[in-house]
Short mmCIF file of C-alpha atoms in Angstrom, two decimals:
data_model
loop_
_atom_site.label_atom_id
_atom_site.label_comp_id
_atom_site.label_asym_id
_atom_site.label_seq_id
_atom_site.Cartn_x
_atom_site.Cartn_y
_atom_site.Cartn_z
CA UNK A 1 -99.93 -18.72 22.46
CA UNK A 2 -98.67 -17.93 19.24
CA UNK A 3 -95.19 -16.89 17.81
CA UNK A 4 -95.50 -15.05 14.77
CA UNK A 5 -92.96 -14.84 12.02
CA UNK A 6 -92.98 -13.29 8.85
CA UNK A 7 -93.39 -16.67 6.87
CA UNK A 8 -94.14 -19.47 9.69
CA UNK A 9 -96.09 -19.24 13.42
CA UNK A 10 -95.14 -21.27 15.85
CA UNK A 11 -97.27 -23.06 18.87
CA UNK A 12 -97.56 -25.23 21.43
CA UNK A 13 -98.57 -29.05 19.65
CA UNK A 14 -102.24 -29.56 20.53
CA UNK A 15 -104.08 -32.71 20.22
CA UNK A 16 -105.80 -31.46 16.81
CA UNK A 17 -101.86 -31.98 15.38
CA UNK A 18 -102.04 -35.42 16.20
CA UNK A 19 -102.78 -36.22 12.29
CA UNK A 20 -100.42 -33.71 10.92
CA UNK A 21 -97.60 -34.57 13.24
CA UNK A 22 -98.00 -38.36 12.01
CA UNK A 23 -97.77 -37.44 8.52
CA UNK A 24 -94.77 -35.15 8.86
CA UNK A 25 -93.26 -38.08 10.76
CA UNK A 26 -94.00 -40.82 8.98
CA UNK A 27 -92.94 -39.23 5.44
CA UNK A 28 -89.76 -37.75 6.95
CA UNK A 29 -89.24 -41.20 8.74
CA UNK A 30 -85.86 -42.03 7.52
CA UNK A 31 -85.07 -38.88 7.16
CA UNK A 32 -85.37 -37.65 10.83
CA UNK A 33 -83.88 -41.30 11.98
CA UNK A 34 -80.38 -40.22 10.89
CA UNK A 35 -80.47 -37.54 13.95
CA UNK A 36 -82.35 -39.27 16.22
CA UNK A 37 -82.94 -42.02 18.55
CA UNK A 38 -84.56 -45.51 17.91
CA UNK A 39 -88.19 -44.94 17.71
CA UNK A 40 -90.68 -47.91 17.98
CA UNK A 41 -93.88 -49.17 15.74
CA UNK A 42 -96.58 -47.45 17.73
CA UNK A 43 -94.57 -43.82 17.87
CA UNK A 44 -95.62 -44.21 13.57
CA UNK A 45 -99.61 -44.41 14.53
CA UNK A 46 -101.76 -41.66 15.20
CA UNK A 47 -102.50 -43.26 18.95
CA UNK A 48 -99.15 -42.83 19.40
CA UNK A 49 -98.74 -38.92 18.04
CA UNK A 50 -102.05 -38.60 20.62
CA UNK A 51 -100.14 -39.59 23.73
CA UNK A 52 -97.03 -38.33 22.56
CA UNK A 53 -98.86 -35.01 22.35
CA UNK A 54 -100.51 -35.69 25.85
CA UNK A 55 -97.22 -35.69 27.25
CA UNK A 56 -95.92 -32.56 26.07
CA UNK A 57 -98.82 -30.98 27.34
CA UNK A 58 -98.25 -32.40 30.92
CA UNK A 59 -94.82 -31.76 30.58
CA UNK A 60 -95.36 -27.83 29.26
CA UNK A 61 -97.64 -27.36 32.55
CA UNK A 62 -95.08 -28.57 34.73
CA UNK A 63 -92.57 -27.07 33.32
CA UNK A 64 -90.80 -30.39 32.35
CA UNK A 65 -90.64 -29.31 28.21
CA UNK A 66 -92.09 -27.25 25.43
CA UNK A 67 -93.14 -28.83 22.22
CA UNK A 68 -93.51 -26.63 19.75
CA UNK A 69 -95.16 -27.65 16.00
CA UNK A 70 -93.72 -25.03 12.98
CA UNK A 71 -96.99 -23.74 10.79
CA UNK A 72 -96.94 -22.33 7.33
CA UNK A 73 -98.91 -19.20 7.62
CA UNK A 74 -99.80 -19.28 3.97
CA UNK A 75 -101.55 -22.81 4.20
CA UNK A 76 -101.08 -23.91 7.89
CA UNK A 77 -99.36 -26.79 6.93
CA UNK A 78 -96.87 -28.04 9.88
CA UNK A 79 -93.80 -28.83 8.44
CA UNK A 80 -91.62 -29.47 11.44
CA UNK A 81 -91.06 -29.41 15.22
CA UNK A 82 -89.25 -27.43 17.65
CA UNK A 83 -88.48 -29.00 21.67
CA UNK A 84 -87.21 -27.25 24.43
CA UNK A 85 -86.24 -30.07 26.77
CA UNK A 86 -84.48 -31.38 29.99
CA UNK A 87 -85.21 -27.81 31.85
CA UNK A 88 -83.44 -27.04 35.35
CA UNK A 89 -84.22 -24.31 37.04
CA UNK A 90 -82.78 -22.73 40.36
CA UNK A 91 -78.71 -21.54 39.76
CA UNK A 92 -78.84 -22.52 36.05
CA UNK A 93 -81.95 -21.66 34.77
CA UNK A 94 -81.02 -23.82 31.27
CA UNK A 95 -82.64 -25.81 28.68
CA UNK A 96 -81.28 -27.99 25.60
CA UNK A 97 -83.09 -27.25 22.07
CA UNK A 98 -84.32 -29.76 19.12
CA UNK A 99 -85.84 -29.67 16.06
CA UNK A 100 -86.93 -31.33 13.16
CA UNK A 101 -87.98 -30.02 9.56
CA UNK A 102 -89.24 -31.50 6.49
CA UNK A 103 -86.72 -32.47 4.11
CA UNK A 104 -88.42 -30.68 1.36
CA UNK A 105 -88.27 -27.59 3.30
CA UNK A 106 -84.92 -27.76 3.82
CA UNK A 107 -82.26 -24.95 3.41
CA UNK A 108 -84.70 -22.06 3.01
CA UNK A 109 -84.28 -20.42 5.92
CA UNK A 110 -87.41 -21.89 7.92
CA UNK A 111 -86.20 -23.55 10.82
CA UNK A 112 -83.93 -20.70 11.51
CA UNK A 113 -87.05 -18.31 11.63
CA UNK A 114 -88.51 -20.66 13.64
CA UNK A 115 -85.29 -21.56 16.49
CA UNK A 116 -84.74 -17.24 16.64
CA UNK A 117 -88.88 -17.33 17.51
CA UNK A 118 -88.83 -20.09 20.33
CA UNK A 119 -85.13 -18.72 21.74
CA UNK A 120 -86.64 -15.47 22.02
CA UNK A 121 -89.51 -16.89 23.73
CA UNK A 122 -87.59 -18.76 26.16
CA UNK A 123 -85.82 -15.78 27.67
CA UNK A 124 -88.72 -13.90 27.74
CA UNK A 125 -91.61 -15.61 28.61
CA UNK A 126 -89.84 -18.67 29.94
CA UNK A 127 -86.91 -17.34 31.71
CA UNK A 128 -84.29 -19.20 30.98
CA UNK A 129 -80.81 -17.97 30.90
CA UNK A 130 -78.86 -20.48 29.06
CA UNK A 131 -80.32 -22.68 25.82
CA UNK A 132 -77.74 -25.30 24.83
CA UNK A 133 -78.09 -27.66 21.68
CA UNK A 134 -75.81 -30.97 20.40
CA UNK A 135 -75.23 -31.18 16.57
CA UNK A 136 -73.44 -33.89 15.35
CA UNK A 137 -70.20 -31.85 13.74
CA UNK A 138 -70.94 -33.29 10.09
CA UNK A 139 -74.44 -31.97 10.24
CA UNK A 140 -74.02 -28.44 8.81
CA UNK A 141 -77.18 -27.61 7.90
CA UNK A 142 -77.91 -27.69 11.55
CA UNK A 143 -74.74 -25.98 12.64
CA UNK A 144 -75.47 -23.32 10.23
CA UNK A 145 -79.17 -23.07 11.61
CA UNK A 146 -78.07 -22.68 15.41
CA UNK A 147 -74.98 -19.93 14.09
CA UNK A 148 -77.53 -17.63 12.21
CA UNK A 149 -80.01 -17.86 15.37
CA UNK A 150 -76.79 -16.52 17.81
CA UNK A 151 -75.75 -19.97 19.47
CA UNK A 152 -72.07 -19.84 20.10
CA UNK A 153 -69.63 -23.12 20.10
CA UNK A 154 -68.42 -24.22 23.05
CA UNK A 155 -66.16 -27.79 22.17
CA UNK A 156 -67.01 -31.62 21.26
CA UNK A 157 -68.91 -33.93 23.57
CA UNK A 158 -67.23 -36.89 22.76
CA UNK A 159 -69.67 -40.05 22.34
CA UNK A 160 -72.30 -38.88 24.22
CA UNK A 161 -75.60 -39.59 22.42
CA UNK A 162 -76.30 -43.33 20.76
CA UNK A 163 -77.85 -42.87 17.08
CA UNK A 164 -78.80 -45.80 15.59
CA UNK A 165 -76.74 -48.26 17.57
CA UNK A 166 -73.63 -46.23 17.43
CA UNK A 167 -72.53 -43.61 19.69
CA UNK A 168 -71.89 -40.25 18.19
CA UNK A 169 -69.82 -36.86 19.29
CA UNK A 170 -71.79 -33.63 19.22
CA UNK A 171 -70.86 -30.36 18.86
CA UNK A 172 -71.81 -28.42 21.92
CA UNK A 173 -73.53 -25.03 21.09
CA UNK A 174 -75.26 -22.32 23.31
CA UNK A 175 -77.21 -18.95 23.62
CA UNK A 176 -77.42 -16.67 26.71
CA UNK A 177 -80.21 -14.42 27.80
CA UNK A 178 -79.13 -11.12 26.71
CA UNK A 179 -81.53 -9.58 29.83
CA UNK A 180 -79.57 -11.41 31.80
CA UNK A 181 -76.07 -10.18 30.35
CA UNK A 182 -77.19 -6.70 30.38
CA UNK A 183 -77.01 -6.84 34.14
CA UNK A 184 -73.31 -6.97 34.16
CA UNK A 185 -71.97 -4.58 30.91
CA UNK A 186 -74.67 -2.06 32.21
CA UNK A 187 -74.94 -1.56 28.13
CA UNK A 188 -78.35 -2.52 26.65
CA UNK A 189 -78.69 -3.60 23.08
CA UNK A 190 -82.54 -3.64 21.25
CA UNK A 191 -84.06 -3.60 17.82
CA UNK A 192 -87.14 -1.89 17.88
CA UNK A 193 -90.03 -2.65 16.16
CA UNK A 194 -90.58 0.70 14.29
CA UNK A 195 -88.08 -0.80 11.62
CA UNK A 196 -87.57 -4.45 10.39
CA UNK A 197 -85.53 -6.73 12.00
CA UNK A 198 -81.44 -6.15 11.21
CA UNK A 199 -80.45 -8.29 8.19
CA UNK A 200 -77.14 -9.86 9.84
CA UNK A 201 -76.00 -10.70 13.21
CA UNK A 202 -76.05 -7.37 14.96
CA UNK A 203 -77.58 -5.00 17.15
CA UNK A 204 -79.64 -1.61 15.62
CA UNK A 205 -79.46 0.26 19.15
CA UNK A 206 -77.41 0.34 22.06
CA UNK A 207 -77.52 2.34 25.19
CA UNK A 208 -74.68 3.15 26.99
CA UNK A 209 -74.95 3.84 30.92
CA UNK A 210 -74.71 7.34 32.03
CA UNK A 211 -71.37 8.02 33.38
CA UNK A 212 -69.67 4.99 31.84
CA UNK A 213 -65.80 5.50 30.38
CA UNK A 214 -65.30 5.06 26.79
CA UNK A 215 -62.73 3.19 25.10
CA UNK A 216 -61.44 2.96 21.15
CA UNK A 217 -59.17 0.41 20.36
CA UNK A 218 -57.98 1.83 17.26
CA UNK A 219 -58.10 -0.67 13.60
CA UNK A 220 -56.93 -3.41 14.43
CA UNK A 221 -55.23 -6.54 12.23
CA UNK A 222 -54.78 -9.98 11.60
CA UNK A 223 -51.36 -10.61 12.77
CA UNK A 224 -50.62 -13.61 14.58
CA UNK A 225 -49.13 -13.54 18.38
CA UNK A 226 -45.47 -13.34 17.00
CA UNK A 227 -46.36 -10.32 14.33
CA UNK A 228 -46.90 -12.33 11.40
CA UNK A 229 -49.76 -11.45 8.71
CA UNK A 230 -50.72 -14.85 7.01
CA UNK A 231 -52.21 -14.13 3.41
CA UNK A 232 -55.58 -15.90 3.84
CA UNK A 233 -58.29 -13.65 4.49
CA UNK A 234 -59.79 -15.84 7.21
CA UNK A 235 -56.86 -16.28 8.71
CA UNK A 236 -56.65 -12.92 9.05
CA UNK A 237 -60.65 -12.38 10.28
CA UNK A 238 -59.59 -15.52 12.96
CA UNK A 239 -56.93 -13.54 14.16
CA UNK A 240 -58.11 -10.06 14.41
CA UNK A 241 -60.98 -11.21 16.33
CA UNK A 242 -58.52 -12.88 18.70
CA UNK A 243 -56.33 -9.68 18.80
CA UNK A 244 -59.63 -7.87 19.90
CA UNK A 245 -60.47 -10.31 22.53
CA UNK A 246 -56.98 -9.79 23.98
CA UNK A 247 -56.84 -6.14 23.84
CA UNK A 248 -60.91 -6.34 25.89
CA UNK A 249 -59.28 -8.51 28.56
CA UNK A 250 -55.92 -6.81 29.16
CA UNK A 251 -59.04 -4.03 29.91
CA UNK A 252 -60.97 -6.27 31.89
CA UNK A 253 -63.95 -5.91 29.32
CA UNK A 254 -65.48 -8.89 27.44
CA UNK A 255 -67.82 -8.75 24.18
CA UNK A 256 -70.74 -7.40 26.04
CA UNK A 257 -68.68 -3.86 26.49
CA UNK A 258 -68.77 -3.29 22.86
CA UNK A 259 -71.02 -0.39 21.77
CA UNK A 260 -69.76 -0.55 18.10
CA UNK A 261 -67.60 -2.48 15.45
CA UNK A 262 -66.26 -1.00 11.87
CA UNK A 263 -65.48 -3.50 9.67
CA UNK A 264 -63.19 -2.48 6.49
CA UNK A 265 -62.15 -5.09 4.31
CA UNK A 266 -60.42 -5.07 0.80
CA UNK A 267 -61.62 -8.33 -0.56
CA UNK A 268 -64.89 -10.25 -0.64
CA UNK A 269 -65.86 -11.81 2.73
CA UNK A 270 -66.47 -15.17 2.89
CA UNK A 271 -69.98 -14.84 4.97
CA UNK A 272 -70.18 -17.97 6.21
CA UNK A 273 -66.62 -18.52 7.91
CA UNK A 274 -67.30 -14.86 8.83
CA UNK A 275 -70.51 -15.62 10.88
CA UNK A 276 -69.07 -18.36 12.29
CA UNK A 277 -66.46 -16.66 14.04
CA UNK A 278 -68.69 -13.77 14.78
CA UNK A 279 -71.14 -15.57 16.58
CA UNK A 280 -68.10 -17.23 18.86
CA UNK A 281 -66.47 -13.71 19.68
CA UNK A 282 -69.66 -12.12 20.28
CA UNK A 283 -71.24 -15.02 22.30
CA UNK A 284 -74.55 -14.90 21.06
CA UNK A 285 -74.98 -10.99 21.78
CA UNK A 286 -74.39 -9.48 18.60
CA UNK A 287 -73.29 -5.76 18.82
CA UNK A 288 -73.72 -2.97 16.61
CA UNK A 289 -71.63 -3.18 13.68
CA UNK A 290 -70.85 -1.32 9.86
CA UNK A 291 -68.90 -2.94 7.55
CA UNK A 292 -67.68 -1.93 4.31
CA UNK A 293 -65.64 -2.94 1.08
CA UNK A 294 -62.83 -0.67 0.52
CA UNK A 295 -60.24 -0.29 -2.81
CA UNK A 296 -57.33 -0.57 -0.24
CA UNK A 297 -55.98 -0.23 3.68
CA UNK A 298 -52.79 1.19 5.00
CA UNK A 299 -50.46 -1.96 3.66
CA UNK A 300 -51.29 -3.90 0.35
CA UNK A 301 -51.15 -6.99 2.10
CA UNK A 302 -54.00 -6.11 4.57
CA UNK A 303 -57.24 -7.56 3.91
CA UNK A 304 -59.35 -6.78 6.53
CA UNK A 305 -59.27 -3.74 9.62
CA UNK A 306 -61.71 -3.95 12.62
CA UNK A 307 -62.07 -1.03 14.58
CA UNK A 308 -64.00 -1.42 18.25
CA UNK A 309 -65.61 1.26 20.88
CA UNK A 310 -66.57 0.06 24.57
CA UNK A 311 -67.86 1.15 27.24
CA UNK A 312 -66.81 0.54 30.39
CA UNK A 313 -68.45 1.59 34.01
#
């Protein structure tokens, strides 16, 4: 098994790896400790890789983890790691996610590539429902990885993983099966492979179920709970987002009734505040969406106008 992206593949670690894996390890050794565990002598020697890999492939065959090695497709060098671990099945159906990249191949938009590959191969070929991961909240990089692949935040765990003697909070983030979410909007969202993939967070089709009622919840704005419009433009994305959730509960919708979003703003978005408030309100199921610069909306002090159809039924 193979997953194929446009500049990596990733696969199951073999026991051929074994010499790669202990070179990517033991050059990114320092590197890799800041975000992990205490790792002894013999984990740095190629007997150790060997039954390291051994493991994972016991574990993949009873369904106890999935380690994955990240290949460049030009020159199948492996230049990091992706783990699927701690899986419970039954009722929850949920997994945690790691990773690990070279730090020369950092910030270029590989491990991203590779964490949208293995999620989608978890709900699809695995099953799972949920994927959780922990960041610690000054790792960005990371934060930003697991935002651009649809994870969601969901709060701090407070001192619950020991890093090099000390323990550290984590931010708690996680994905849900969008098969699984379908089941209860009745509204299916795909991107078919006839075109290329979308270039943001969204959705190029969605189906709407025969017979279901449709709802427009005309432009709305960033005003605060008591009226006010605060000048900051993500102030004002933060709170017309919340405004929209409010209006979709008072209706007994969530997220997953959206069919589309229309996005008008008036000044230059700040893209990555923006997606990370988009991927909380949409929860990992990004809708269709358009959005658009404009010279100017109804008031001169509006920045930004969301308008939202659902469907309900």
């Amino acid at each position: 098994m193979q997953l194929q992206g446009e500049r990596i593949v990733v696969k199951p670690v073999e026991l051929s790896d074994a010499e790669a894996l202990l070179k990517l390890e033991k050059e990114n050794r320092e590197f890799f400790q800041r975000f992990t565990g205490k790792r002894d002598e013999h984990f740095f020697t190629k007997e150790g890789q060997i039954e390291r890999i051994r493991k994972a492939v016991d574990d993949r065959e009873t369904d106890q983890g999935y380690l994955y090695a990240i290949v460049l497709r030009d020159t199948g060098q492996i230049i990091g790691e992706v783990m699927l671990t701690e899986p419970v099945r039954g009722n929850l159906q949920s997994c945690w996610i790691g990773y690990f990249l070279d730090k020369s191949f950092n910030g270029q938009g590989y491990m991203t590539e590779a964490v949208r590959l293995v999620v989608r191969h978890a709900f699809e070929e695995l099953r799972f429902h949920r994927i959780e991961a922990g960041v610690m909240p000054h790792n960005l990089g990371s934060m930003n990885v697991l935002l651009k692949a649809g994870f969601h935040k969901e709060g701090i765990a407070r001192k619950n993983v020991n890093i090099n003697g000390r323990w550290e909070d984590h931010q708690t983030l996680a994905i849900l099966n969008e098969a699984d979410e379908e089941k209860r909007s009745g509204i299916e969202r795909c991107n078919p492979p006839v075109i290329a993939p979308p270039l943001g967070p969204y959705t190029h089709v969605t189906k709407v179920p025969h017979g279901a009622a449709l709802l427009v919840f005309s432009g709305q704005v960033g005003t605060d709970p008591e009226g006010k419009l605060p000048d900051d433009m993500k102030q004002q994305v933060e709170h017309t987002l919340a405004n929209i959730q409010r209006l979709l509960e008072a209706e007994s919708l969530t997220a997953d009734h959206i069919v589309k979003i229309n996005i008008w703003a008036v000044e230059e978005v700040d893209w990555s505040h923006f997606h990370e408030v988009w991927a909380k309100f949409h929860g990992g199921r990004p809708p269709a969406m358009t959005m658009a610069y404009v010279p100017g909306l109804a008031m001169p002090e509006l920045k930004v106008e969301i308008e939202v159809w659902a469907a309900a039924g």
